[in-house]
mmCIF file of C-alpha atoms in Angstrom:
data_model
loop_
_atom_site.group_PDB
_atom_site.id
_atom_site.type_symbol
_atom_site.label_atom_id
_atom_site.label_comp_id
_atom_site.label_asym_id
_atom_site.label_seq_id
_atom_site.Cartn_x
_atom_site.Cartn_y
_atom_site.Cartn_z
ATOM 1 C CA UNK A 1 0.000 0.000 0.000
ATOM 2 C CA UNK A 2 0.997 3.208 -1.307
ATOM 3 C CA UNK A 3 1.639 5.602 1.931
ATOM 4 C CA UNK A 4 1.170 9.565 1.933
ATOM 5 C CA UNK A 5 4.464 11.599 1.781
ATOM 6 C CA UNK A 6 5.165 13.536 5.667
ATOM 7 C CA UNK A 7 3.568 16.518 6.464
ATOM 8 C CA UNK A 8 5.541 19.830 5.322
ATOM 9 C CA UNK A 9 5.475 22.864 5.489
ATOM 10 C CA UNK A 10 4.929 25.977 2.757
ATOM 11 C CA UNK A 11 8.352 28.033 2.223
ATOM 12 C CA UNK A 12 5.978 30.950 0.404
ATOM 13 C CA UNK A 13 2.295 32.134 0.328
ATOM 14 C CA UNK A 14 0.579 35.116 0.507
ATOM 15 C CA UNK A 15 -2.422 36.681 -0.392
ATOM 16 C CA UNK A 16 -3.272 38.158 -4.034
ATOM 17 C CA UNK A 17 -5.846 41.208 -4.887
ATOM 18 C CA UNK A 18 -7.565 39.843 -7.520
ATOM 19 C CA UNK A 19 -10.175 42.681 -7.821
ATOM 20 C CA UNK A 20 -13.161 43.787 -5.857
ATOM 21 C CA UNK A 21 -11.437 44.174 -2.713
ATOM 22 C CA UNK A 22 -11.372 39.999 -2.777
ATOM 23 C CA UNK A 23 -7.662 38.664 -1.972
ATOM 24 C CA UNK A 24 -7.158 34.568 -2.216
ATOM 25 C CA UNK A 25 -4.531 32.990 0.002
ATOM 26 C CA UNK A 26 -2.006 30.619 -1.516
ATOM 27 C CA UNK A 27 1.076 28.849 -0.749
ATOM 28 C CA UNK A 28 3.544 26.972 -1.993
ATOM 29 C CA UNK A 29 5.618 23.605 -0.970
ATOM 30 C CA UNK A 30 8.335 21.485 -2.087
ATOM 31 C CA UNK A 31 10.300 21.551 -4.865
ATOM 32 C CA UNK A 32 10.702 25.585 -5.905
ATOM 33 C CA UNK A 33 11.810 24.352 -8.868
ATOM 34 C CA UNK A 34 9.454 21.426 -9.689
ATOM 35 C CA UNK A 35 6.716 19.956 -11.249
ATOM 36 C CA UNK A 36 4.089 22.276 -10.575
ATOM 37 C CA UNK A 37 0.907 21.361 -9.420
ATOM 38 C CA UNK A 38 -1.982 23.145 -8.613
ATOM 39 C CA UNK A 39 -4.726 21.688 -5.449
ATOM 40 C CA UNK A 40 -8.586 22.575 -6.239
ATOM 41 C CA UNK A 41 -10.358 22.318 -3.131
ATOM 42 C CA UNK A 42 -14.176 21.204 -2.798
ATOM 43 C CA UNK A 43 -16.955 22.196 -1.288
ATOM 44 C CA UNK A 44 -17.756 25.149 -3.063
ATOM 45 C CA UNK A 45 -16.165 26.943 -0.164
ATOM 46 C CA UNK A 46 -14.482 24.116 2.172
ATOM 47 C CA UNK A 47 -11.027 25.888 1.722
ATOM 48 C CA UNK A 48 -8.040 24.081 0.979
ATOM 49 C CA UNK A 49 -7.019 21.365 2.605
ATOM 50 C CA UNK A 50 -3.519 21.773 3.359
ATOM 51 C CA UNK A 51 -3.103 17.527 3.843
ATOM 52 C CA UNK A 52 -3.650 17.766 0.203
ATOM 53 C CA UNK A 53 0.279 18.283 -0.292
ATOM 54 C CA UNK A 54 0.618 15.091 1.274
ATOM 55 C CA UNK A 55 -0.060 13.033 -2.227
ATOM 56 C CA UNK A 56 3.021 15.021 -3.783
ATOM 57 C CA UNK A 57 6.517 13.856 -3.707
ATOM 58 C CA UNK A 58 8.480 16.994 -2.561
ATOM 59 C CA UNK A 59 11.268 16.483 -4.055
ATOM 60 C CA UNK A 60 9.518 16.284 -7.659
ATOM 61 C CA UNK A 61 6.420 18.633 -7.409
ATOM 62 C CA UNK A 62 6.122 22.503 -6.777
ATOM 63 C CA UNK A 63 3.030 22.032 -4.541
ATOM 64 C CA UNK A 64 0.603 25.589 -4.830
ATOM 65 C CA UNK A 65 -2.776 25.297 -2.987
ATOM 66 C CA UNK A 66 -5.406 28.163 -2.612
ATOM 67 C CA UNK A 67 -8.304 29.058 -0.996
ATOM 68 C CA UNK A 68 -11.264 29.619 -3.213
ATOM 69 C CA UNK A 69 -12.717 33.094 -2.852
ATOM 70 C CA UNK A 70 -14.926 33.416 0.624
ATOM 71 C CA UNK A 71 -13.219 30.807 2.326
ATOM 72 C CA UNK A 72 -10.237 29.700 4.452
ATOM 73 C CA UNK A 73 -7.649 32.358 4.895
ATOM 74 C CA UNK A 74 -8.783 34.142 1.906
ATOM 75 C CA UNK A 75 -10.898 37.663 2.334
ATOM 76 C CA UNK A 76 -13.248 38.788 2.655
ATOM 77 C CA UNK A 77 -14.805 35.494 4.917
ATOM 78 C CA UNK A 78 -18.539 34.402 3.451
ATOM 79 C CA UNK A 79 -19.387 33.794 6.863
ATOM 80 C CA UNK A 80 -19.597 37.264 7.407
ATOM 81 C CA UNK A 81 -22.811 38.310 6.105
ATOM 82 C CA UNK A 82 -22.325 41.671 5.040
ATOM 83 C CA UNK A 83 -20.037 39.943 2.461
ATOM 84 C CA UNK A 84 -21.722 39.485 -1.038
ATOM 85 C CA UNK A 85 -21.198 36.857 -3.126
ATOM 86 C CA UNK A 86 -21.896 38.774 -6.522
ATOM 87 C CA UNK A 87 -18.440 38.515 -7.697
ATOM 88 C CA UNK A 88 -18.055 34.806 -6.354
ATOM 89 C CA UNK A 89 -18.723 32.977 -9.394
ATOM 90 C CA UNK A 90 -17.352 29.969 -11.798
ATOM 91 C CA UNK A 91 -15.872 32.526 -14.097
ATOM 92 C CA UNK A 92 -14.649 34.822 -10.978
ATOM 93 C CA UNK A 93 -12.524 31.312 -9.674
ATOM 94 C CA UNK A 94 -11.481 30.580 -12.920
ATOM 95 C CA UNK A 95 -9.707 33.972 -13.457
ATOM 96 C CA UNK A 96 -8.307 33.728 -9.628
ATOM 97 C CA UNK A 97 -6.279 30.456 -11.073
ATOM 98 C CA UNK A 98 -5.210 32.034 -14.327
ATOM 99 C CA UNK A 99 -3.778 35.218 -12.226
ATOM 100 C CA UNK A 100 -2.335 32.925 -9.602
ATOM 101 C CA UNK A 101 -0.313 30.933 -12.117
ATOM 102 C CA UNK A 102 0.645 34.316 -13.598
ATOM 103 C CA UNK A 103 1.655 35.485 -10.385
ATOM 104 C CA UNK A 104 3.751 32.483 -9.511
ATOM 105 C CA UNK A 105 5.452 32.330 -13.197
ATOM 106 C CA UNK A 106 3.945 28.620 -13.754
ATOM 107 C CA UNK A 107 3.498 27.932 -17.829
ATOM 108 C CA UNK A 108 1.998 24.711 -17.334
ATOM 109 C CA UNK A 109 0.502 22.726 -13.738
ATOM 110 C CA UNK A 110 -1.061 19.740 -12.806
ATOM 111 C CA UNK A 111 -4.121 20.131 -11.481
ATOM 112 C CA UNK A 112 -5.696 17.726 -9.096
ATOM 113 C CA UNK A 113 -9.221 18.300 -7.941
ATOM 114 C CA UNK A 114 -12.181 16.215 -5.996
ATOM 115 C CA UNK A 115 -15.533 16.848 -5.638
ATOM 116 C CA UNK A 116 -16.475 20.387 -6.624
ATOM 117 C CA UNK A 117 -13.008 21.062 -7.334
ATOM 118 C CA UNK A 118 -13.730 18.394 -10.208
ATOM 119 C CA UNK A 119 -15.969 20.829 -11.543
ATOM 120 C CA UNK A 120 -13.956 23.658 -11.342
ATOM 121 C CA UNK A 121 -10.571 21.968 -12.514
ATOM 122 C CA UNK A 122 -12.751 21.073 -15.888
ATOM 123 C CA UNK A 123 -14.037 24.654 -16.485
ATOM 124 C CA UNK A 124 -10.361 25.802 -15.482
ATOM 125 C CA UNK A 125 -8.821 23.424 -18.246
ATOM 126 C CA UNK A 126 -11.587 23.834 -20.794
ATOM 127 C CA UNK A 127 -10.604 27.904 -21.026
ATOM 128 C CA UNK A 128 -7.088 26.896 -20.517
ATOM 129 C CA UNK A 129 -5.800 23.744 -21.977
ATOM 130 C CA UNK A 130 -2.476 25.038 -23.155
ATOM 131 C CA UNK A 131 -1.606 26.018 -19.309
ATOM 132 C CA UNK A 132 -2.698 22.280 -18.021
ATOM 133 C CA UNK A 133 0.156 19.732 -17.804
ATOM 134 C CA UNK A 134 -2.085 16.624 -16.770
ATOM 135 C CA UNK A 135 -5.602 16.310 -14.882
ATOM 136 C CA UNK A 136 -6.178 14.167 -11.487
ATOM 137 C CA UNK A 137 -9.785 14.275 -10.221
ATOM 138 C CA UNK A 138 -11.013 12.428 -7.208
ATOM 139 C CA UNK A 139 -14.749 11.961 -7.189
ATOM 140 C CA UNK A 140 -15.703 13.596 -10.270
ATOM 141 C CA UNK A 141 -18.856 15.945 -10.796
ATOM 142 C CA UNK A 142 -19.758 18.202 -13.322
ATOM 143 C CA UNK A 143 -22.772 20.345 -11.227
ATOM 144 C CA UNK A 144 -24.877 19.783 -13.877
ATOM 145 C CA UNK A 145 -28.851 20.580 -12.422
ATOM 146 C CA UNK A 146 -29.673 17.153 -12.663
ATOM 147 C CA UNK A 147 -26.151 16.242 -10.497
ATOM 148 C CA UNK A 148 -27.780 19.087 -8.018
ATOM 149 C CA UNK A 149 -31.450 17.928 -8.424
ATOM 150 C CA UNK A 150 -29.984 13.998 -7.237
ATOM 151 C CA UNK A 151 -28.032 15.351 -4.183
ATOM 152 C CA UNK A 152 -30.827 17.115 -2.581
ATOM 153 C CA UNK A 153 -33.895 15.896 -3.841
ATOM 154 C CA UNK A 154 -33.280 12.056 -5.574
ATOM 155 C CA UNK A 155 -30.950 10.395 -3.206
ATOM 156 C CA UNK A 156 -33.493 10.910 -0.400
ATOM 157 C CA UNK A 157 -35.393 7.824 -1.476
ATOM 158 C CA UNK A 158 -32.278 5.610 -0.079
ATOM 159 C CA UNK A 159 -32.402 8.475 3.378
ATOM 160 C CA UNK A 160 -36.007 8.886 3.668
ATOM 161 C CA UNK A 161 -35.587 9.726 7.184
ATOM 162 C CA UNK A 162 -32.874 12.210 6.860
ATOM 163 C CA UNK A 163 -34.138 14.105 4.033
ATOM 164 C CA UNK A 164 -37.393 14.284 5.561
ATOM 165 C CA UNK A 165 -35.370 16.422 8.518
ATOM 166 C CA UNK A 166 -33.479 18.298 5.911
ATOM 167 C CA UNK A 167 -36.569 19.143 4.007
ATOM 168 C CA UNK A 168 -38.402 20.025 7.625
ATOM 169 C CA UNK A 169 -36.000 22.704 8.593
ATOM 170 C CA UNK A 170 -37.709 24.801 5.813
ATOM 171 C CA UNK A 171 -40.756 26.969 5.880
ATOM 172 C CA UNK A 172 -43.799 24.783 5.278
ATOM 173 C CA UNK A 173 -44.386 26.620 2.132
ATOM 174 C CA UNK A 174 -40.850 25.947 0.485
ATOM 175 C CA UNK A 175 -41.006 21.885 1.193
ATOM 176 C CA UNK A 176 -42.580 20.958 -1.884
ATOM 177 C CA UNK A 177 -40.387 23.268 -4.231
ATOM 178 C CA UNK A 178 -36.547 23.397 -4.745
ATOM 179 C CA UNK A 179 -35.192 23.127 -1.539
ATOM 180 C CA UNK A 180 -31.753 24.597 -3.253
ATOM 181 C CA UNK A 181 -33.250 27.430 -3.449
ATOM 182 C CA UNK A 182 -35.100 27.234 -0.622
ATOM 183 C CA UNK A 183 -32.337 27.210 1.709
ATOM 184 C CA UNK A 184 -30.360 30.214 -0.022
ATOM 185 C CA UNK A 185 -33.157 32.103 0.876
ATOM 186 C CA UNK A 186 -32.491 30.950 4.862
ATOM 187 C CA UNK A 187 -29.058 31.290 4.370
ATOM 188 C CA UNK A 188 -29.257 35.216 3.601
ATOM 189 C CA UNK A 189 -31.850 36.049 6.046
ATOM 190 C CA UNK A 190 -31.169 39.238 8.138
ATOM 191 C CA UNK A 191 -31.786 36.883 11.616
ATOM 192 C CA UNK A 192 -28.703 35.199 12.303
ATOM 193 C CA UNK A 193 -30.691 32.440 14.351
ATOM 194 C CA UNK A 194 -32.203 31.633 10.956
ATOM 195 C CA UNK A 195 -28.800 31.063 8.988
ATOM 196 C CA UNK A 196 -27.051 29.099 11.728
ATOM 197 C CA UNK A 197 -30.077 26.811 11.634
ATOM 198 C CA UNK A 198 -30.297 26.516 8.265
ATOM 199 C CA UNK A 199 -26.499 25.552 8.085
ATOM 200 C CA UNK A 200 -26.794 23.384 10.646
ATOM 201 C CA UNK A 201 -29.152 21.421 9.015
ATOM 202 C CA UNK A 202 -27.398 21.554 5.472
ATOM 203 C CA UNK A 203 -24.488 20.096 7.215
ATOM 204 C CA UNK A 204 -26.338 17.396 8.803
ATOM 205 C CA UNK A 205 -28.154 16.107 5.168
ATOM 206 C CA UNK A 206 -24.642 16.497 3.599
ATOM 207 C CA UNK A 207 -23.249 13.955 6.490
ATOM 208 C CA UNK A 208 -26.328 11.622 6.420
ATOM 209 C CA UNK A 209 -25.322 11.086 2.680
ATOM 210 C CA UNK A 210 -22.106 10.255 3.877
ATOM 211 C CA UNK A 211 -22.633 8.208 6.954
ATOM 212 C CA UNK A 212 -22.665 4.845 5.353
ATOM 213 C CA UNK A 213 -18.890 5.372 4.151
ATOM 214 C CA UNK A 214 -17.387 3.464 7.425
ATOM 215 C CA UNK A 215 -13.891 3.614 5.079
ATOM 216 C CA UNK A 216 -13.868 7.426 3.990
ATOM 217 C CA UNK A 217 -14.983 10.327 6.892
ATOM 218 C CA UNK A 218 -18.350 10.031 7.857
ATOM 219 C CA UNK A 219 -19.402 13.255 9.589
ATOM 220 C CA UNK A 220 -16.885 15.463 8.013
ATOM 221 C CA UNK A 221 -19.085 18.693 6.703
ATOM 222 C CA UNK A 222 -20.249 19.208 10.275
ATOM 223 C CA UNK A 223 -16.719 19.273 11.349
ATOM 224 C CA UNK A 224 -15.773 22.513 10.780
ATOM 225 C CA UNK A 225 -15.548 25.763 13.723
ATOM 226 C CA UNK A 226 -18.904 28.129 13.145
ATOM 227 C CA UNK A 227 -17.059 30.388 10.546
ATOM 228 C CA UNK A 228 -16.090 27.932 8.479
ATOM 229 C CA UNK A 229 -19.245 26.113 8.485
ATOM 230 C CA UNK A 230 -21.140 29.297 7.904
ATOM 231 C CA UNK A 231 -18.800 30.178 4.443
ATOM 232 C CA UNK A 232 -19.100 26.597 3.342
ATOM 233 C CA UNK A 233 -22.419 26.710 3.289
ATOM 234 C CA UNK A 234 -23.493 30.515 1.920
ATOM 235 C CA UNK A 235 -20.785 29.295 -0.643
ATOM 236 C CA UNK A 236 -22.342 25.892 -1.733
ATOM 237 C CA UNK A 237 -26.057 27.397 -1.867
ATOM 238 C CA UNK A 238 -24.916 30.283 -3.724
ATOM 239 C CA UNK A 239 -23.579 28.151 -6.243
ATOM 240 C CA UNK A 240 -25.842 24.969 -6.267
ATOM 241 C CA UNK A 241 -28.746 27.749 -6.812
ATOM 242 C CA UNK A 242 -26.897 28.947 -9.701
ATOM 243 C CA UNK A 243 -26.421 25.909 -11.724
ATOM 244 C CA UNK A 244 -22.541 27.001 -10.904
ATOM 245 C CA UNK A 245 -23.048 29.633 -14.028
ATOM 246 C CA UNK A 246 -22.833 26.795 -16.441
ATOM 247 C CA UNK A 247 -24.616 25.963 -18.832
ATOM 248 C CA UNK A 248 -26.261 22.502 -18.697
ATOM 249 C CA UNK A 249 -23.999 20.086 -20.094
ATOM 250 C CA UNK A 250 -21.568 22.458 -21.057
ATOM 251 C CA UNK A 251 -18.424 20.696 -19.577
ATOM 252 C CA UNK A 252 -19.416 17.434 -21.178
ATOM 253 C CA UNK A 253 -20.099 19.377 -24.562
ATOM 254 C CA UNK A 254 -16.982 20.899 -24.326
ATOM 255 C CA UNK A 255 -14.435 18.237 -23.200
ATOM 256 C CA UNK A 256 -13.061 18.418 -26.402
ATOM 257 C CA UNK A 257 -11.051 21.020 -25.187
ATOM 258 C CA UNK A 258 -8.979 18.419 -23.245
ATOM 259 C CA UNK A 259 -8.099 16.503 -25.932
ATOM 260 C CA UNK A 260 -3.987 15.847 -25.944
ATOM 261 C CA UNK A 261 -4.020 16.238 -21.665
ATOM 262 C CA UNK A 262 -3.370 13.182 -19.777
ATOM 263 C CA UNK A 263 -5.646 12.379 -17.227
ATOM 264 C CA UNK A 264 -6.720 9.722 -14.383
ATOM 265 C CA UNK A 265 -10.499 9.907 -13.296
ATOM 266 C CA UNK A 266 -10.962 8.105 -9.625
ATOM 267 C CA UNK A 267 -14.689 7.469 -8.604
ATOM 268 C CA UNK A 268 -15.933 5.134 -5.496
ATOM 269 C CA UNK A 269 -18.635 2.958 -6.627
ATOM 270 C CA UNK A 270 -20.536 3.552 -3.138
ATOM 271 C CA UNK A 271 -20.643 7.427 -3.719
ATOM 272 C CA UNK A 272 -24.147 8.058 -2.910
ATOM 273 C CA UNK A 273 -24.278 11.886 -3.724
ATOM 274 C CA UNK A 274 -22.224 11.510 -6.947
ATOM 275 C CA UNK A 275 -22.907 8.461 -8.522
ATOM 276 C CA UNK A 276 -20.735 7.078 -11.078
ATOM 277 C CA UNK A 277 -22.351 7.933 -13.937
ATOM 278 C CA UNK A 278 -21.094 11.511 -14.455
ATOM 279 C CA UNK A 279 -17.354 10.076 -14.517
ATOM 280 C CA UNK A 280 -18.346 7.504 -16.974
ATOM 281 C CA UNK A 281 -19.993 10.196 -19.161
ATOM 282 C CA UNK A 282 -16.814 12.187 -18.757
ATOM 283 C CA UNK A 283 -14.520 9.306 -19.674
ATOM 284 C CA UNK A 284 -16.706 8.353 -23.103
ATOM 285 C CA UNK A 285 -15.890 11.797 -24.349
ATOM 286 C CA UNK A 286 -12.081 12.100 -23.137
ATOM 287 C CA UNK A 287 -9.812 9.600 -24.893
ATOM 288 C CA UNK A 288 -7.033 10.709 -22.955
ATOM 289 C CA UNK A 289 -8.687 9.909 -19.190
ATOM 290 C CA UNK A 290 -8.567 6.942 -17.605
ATOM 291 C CA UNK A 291 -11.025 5.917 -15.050
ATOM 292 C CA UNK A 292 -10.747 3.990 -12.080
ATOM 293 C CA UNK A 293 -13.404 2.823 -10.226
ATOM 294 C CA UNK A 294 -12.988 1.898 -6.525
ATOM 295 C CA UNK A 295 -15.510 -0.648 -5.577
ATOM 296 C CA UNK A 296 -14.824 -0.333 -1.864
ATOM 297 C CA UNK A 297 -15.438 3.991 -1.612
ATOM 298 C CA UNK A 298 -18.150 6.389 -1.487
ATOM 299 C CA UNK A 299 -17.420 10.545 -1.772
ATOM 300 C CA UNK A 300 -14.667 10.525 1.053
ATOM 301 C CA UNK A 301 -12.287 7.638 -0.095
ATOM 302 C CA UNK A 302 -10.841 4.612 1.264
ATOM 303 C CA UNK A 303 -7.419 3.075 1.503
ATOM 304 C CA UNK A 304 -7.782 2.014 -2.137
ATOM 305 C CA UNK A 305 -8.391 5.267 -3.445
ATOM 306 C CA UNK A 306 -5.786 7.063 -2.017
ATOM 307 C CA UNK A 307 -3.428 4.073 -3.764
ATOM 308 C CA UNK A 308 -4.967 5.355 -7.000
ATOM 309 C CA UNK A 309 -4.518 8.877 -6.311
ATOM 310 C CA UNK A 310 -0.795 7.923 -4.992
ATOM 311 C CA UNK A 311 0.024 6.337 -8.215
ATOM 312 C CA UNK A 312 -1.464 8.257 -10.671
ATOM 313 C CA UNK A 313 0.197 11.548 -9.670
ATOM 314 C CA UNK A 314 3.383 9.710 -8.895
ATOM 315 C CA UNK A 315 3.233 8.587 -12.805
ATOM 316 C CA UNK A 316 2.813 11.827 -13.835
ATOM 317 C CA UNK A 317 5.335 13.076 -11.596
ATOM 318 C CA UNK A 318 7.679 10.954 -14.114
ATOM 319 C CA UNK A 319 6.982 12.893 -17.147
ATOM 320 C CA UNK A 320 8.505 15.692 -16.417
ATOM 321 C CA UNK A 321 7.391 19.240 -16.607
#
């Protein structure tokens, strides 16, 4: 079994104005002089995880990870709310990782993304295929409206009991309608008692999807201090309710783009809130990406998907810059 690399340290970062009085923190790790790789967090709005670095040999890859606008140590924080997510958008991200590779002097990066930072790693390299070296995505998703319509409304018919409670924290009028949209309403009410609730009880559907994964981390978007539960959540509402600004289908129409860029697609067969079928779509339409499905994971991993993660970014690490 493959085993993470130690836990290091950054040797820069900083924080970069990238318009509208928004700055996004980044640092980098490693190799000053390697293989550069770029970390897309998930969520929308989790922050990056800084145990990401931990799949990159040091000694090989020039490790950058960044916060996503609204979250982690980048400002201003979402869970204010006096902060506005106007300029928080797919587009706004994607031009926050174009100027951040500027900023850095990186031609080309790896990018390696899970989750929503599937999503965003696709529209990244879609605009910007010359400046992507090779693709890694862990748990892939497009946030396509039917993706969004299965994760809060579909997969309730394996957690009837659950989404009944995630359903009930809304106004009685707002049950039978998009609850998406529902909650963003709760989430920018003026009575803070209102948004914690609602959070609360996003977070709580969002771990009840997880629960059954005994091998991954079951409980893990409750897990966060009040702050960062708060961003996470304005964050994921304001883009779930928004179709994430794409158009339906558009990263699957548009894959072409991608054609000539390596790539190694991980999915758990026992993801309950992104079922395989997106990834397989993906892969039909990407002659370059390989899939691998994991038969024992759901959305947070298992030992076996962190091998495949291990070894595909290892390979790449091999073909130089």
């Amino acid at each position: 079994m493959a085993q993470p690399f130690p836990p290091i340290e950054p040797y820069a970062q900083g924080l970069l104005d990238v318009g509208g009085g928004n700055q996004i923190y980044w640092e980098t790790s490693g190799n000053p002089v390697g293989k550069a790789a770029l970390c897309v967090h998930g969520g929308p709005g989790s922050g990056g995880r800084r145990g990401s670095r931990k799949a990159f040999d040091p000694e090989v890859f020039r490790i950058v990870l960044f916060d996503q606008r609204g979250c982690g140590k980048s400002r201003p924080h979402a869970s204010d709310p006096s902060v506005g997510l106007d300029h928080n958008t797919t587009d706004h991200l994607i031009a926050d990782m174009e100027r951040l590779r500027e900023h850095l002097g990186i031609e080309r990066w790896l990018l390696y993304g899970g989750s929503w930072g599937s999503t965003l790693t696709l529209a990244y390299a879609e605009r910007y295929p010359e400046r992507v070296s090779e693709v890694v995505i862990v748990g892939v998703t497009m946030t396509r409206p039917e993706e969004t319509d299965w994760l809060y409304h579909g997969v309730g018919r394996l957690l009837p009991g659950p989404w009944e409670t995630f359903r009930a924290a809304l106004p009685e009028a707002d049950r039978s309608g998009n609850l998406v949209a529902a909650y963003s309403r709760l989430l920018n009410s003026s009575d803070e008692t209102v948004r914690v609730k609602a959070a609360r009880a996003w977070c709580a559907w969002e771990d009840a999807v997880i629960a059954h994964e005994v091998l991954g981390q079951p409980g893990a978007y409750s897990d966060k201090n009040d702050d960062a539960l708060m961003a996470f959540v304005r964050i994921c509402v304001h883009y779930f309710a928004n179709d994430a600004w794409l158009e339906d289908g558009q990263l699957l129409r548009d894959a072409h783009r991608l054609a000539g860029i390596p790539a190694v697609l991980i999915h758990g067969r026992l993801d309950f809130g992104s079922p395989l079928k997106t990834a397989w779509e993906l892969s039909k339409v990407w002659p370059d990406a390989e899939l691998k499905v994991i038969d024992d994971s759901g959305h947070t991993g298992s030992p076996a998907m962190q091998d495949a993660l291990l070894e595909a970014i290892a390979r790449f690490g091999k073909s130089g810059r």
